[in-house]
XYZ file of C-alpha atoms in Angstrom:
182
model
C 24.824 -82.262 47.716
C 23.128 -83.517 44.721
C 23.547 -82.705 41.542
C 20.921 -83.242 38.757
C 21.810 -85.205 35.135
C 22.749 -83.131 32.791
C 23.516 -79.790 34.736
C 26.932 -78.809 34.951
C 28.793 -78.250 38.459
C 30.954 -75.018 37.126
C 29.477 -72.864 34.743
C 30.916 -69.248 33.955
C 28.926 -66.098 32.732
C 30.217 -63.550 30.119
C 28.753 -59.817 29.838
C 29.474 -57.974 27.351
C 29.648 -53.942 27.474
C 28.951 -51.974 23.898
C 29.827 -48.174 24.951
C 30.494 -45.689 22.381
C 31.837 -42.332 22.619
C 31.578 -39.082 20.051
C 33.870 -36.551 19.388
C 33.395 -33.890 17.158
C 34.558 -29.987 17.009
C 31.789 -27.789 16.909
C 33.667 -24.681 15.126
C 32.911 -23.820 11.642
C 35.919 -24.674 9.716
C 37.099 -25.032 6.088
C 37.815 -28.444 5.395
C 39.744 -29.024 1.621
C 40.021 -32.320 2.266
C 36.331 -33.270 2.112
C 36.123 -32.583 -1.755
C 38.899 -35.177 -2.196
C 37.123 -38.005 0.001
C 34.164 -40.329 -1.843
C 31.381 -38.370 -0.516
C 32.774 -35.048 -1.281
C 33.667 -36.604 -5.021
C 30.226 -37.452 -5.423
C 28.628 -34.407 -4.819
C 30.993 -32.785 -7.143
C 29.977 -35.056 -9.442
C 26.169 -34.839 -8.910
C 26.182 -30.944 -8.952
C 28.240 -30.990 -12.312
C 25.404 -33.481 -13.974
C 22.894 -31.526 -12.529
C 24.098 -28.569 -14.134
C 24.596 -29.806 -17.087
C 21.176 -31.687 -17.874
C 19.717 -28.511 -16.415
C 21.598 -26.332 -19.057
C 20.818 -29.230 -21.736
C 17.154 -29.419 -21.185
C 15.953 -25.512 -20.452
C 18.208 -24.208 -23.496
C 16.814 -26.422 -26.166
C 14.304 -25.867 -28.493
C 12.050 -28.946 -26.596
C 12.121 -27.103 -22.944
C 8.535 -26.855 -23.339
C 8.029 -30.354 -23.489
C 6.762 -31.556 -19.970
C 9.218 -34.392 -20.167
C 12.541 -32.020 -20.492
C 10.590 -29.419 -17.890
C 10.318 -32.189 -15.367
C 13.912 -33.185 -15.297
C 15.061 -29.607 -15.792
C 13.434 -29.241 -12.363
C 14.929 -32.254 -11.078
C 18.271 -30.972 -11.865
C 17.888 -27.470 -11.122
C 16.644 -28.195 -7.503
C 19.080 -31.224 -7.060
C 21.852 -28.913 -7.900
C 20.911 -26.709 -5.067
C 20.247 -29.077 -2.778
C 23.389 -30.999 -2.987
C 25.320 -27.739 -3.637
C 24.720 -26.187 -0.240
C 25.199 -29.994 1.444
C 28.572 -29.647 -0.380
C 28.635 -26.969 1.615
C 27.663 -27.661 5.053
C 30.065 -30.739 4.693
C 33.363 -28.670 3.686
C 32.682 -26.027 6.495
C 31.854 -28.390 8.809
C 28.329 -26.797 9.780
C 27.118 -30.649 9.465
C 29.783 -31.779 12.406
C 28.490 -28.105 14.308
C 24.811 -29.690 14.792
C 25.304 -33.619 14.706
C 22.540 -34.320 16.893
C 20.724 -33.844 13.317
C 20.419 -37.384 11.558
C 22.073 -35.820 8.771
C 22.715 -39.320 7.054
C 18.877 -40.246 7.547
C 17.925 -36.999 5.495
C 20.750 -37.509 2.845
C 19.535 -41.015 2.276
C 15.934 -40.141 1.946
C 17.055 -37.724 -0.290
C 19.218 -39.468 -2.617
C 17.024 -42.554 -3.001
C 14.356 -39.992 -4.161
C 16.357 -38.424 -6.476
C 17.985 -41.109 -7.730
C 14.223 -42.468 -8.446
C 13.288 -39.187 -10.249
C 16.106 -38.831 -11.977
C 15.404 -42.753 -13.211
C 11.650 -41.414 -14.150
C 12.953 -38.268 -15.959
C 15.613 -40.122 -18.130
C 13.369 -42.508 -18.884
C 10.519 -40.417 -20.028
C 13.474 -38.220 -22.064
C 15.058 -41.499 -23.530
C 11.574 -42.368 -25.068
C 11.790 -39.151 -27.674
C 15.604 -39.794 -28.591
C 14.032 -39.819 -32.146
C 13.004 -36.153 -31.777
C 15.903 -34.533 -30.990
C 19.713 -35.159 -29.856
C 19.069 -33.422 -27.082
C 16.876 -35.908 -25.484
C 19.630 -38.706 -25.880
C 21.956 -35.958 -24.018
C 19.616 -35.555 -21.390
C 18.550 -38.870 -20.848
C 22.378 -40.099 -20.912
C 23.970 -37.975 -18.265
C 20.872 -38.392 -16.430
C 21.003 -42.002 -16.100
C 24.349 -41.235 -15.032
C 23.732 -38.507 -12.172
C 21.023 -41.502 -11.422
C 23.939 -43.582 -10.829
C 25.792 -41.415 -8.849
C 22.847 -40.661 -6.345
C 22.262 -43.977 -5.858
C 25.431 -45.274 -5.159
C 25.814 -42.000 -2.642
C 22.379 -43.505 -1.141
C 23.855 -47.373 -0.939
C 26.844 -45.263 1.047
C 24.628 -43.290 3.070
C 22.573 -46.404 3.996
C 25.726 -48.216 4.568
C 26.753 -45.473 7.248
C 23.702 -46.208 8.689
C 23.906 -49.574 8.963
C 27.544 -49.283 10.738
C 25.987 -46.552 13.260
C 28.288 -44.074 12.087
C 28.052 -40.450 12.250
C 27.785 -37.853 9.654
C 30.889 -35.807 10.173
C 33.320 -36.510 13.536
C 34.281 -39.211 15.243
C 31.998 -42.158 16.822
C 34.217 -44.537 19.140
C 32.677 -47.891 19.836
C 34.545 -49.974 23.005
C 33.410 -53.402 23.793
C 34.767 -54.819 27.289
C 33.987 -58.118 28.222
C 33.514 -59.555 31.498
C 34.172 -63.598 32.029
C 33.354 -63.789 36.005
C 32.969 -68.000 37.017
C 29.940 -68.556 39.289
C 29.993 -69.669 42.981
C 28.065 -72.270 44.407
């Protein structure tokens, strides 16, 4: 038998196996531990800013002012929004019907709102010189922009690390070294 330069007689092959498994509980629960955890924070968070630019900007004296009625909207239906995700996350109706990309939706919608909040503040910042009230509402604004945005870099994150909303995903990698025959 001849062998050709360069070739090696013995050679081995390696497969590698990626399966992953998910378990999650599909009663609705109450769950007091997802208001403590980062995500759970930051909604808190986000539905307390939203309620108070919303309160700031529709109780002044410059609510009519298309800049303050634009982010009173953005807070009023942000507030909402995130209020009844709040929701679905501490009763565990998200971990009920996780074949919905959940994560997908909340990262679409926090990078928006983190955007329109950004637009909103901005606009509000640029009449500080009218009123207080615009400094108020552009200032926790531009935080509650923070605060989406960094739950969107999470969200994306998640993503990234093919995780699932709420439950468990279990990723097991088995490798396979087998030498060859000749």
């Amino acid at each position: 038998m001849m062998t050709e330069q360069g070739f090696p007689v013995n050679h081995t092959t390696t497969t590698t196996v990626t399966t992953s498994n998910t378990t999650v509980q599909t009663d609705i629960r109450y769950d007091p531990l997802y208001i403590r955890s980062v995500p759970g924070i930051l909604k808190c968070v986000e539905i307390v800013l939203n309620l108070l630019v919303f309160l700031s900007a529709s109780f002044s004296k410059f609510s009519h002012v298309a800049h303050m009625s634009f982010t009173s909207l953005i807070c009023g239906f942000g507030f909402w929004v995130t209020g009844i995700l709040l929701g679905c996350y501490a009763f565990h109706v998200v971990e009920k019907f996780y074949r919905i990309p959940w994560l997908k939706f909340e990262l679409i919608y926090t990078g928006i709102w983190a955007f329109f909040l950004m637009i909103g503040s901005t606009f509000c910042a640029a009449y500080m010189g009218s009123g207080a009230v615009f400094g108020v509402v552009s200032f926790f604004g531009y935080i509650n922009m923070i605060a989406y945005a960094y739950d969107c870099f999470l969200k994306f994150k998640s993503i990234q690390n093919g995780e699932i909303a709420q439950g468990e995903r279990i990723k097991t990698t088995s490798t396979v070294t087998s030498p060859s025959a000749y």
